[in-house]
GROMACS .gro file of C-alpha atoms in nm:
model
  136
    1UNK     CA    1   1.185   2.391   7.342
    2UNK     CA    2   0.813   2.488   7.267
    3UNK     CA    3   0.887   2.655   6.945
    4UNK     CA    4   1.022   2.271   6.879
    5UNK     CA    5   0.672   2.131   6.959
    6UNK     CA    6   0.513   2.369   6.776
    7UNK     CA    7   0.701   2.347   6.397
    8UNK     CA    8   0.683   1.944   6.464
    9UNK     CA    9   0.323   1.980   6.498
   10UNK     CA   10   0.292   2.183   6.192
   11UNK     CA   11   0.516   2.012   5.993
   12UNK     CA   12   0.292   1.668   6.044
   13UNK     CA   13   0.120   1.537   5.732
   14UNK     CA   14  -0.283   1.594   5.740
   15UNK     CA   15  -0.377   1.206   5.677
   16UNK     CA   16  -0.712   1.230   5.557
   17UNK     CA   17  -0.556   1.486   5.312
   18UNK     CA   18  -0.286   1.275   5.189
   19UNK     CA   19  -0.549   0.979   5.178
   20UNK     CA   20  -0.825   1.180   4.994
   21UNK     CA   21  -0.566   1.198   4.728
   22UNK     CA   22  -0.415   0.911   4.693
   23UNK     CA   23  -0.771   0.754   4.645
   24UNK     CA   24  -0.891   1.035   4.371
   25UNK     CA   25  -0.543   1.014   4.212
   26UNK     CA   26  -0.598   0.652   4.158
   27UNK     CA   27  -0.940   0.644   4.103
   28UNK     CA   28  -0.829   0.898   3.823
   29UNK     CA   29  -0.545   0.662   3.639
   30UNK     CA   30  -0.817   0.416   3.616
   31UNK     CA   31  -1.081   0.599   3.467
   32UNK     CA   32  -0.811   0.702   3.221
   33UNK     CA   33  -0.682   0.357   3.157
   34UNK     CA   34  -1.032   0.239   3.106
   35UNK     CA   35  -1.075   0.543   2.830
   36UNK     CA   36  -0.692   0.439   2.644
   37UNK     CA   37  -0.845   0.119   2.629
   38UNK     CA   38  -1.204   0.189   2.472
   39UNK     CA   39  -1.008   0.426   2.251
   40UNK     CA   40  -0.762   0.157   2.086
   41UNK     CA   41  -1.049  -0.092   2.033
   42UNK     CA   42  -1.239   0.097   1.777
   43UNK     CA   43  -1.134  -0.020   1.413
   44UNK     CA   44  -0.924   0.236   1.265
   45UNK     CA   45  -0.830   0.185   0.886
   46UNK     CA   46  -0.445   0.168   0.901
   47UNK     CA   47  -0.368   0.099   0.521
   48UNK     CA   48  -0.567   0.040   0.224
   49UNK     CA   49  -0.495  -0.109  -0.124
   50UNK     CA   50  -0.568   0.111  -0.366
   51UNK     CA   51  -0.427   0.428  -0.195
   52UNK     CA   52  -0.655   0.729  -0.097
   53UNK     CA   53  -0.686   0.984  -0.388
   54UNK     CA   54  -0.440   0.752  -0.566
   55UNK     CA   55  -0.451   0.653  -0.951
   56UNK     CA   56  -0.455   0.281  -1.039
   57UNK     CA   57  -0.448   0.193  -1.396
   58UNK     CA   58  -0.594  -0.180  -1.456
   59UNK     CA   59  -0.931  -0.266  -1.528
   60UNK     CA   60  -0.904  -0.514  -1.245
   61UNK     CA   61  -0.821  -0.426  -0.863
   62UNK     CA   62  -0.761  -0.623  -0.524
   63UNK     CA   63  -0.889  -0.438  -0.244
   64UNK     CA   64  -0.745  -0.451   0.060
   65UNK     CA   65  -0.854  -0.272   0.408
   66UNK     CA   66  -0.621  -0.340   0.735
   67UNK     CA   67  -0.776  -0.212   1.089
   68UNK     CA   68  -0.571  -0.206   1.368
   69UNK     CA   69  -0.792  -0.444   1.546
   70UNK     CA   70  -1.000  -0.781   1.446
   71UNK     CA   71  -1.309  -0.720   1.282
   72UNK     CA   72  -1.643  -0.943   1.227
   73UNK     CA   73  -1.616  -0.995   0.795
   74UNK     CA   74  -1.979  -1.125   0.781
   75UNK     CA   75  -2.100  -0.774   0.992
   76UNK     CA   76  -1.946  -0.552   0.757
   77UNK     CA   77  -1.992  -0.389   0.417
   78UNK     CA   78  -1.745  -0.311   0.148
   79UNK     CA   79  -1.933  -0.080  -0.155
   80UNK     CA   80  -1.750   0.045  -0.439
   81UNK     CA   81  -1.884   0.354  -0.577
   82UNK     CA   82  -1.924   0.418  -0.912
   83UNK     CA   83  -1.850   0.717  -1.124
   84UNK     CA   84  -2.207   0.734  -1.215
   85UNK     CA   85  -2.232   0.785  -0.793
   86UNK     CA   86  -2.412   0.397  -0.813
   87UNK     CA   87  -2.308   0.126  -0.597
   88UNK     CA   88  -2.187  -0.220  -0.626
   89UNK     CA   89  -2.157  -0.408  -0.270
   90UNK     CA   90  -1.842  -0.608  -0.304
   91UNK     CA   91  -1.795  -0.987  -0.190
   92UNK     CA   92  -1.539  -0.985   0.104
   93UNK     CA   93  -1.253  -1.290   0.211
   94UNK     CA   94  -1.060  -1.229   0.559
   95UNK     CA   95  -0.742  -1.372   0.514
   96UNK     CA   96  -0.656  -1.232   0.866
   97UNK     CA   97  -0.884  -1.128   1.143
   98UNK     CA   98  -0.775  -0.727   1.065
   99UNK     CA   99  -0.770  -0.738   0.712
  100UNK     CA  100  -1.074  -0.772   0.443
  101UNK     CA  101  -1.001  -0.828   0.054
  102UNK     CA  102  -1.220  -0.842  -0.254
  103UNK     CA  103  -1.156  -0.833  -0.605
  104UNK     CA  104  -1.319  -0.618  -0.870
  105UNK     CA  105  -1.330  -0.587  -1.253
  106UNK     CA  106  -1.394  -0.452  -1.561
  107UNK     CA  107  -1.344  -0.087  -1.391
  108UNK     CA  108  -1.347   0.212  -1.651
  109UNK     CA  109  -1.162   0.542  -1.621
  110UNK     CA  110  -1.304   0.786  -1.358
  111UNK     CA  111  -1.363   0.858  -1.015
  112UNK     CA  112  -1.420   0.583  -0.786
  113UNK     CA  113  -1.409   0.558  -0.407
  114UNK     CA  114  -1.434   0.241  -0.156
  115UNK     CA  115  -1.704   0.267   0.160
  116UNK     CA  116  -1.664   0.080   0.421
  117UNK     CA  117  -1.833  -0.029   0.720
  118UNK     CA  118  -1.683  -0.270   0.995
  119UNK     CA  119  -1.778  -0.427   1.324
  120UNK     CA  120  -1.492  -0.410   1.554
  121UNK     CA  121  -1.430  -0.638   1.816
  122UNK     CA  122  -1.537  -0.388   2.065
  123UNK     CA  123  -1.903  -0.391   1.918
  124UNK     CA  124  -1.842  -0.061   1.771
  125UNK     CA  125  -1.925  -0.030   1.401
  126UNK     CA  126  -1.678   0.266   1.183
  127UNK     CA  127  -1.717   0.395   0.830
  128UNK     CA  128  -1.571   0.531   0.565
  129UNK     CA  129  -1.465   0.609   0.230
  130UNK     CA  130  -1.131   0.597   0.015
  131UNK     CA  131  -1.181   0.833  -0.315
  132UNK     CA  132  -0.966   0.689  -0.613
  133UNK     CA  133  -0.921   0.694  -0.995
  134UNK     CA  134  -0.905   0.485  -1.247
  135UNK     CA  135  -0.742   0.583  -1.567
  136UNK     CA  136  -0.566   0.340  -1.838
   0.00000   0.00000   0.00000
């Protein structure tokens, strides 16, 4: 009978164990629930008109950027760069609140590329650039 006693008493759950991790273990899933969330809210280019590295071959282009969140048209910059490495700041319409558009024209043949900057709706501002050519 007191070998009973004993293996019930060691057997018993240690509550301020069991409640010391329960807290941290939660405390954890929201910390990473709050970083998911940051993470997803940054604008991240997911498709562009023309193509990275592609070749388009009209003197004339729509551009088209799509984030994968909303971002603020009148706080951002769209620059095409020139094969002569100069720039020409483009004039941007948001038909959508994740997509900006511009049109551009009389391009020669040679090595262009597209750089961006956007506010996202997180108040984080991303860059970047999309290399193309142009040959006709």
């Amino acid at each position: 009978m007191k070998d009973r006693g004993r293996d019930a008493v060691t057997c018993a759950p240690n509550r301020p164990a069991i409640r010391f991790l329960v807290r941290n273990g939660f405390l954890l899933l929201l910390s990473l629930l709050a970083c998911s969330t940051l993470t997803f809210a940054h604008a991240i280019l997911v498709r562009a008109v023309p193509d990275a590295h592609s070749t388009v071959s009209a003197a004339a282009i729509t551009i088209k950027l799509q984030f994968n969140v909303r971002v603020d048209s009148k706080r951002s910059r769209v620059a095409l760069v020139m094969p002569d490495k100069s720039q020409k700041l483009l004039t941007l319409s948001q038909p959508s609140p994740d997509l900006l558009e511009s049109q551009t024209t009389g391009l020669g043949n040679g090595d262009y590329s597209i750089r961006w900057q956007v506010l996202a709706s997180d108040g984080h501002i991303t860059q970047g650039e999309i290399p193309f050519k142009v040959a006709r």
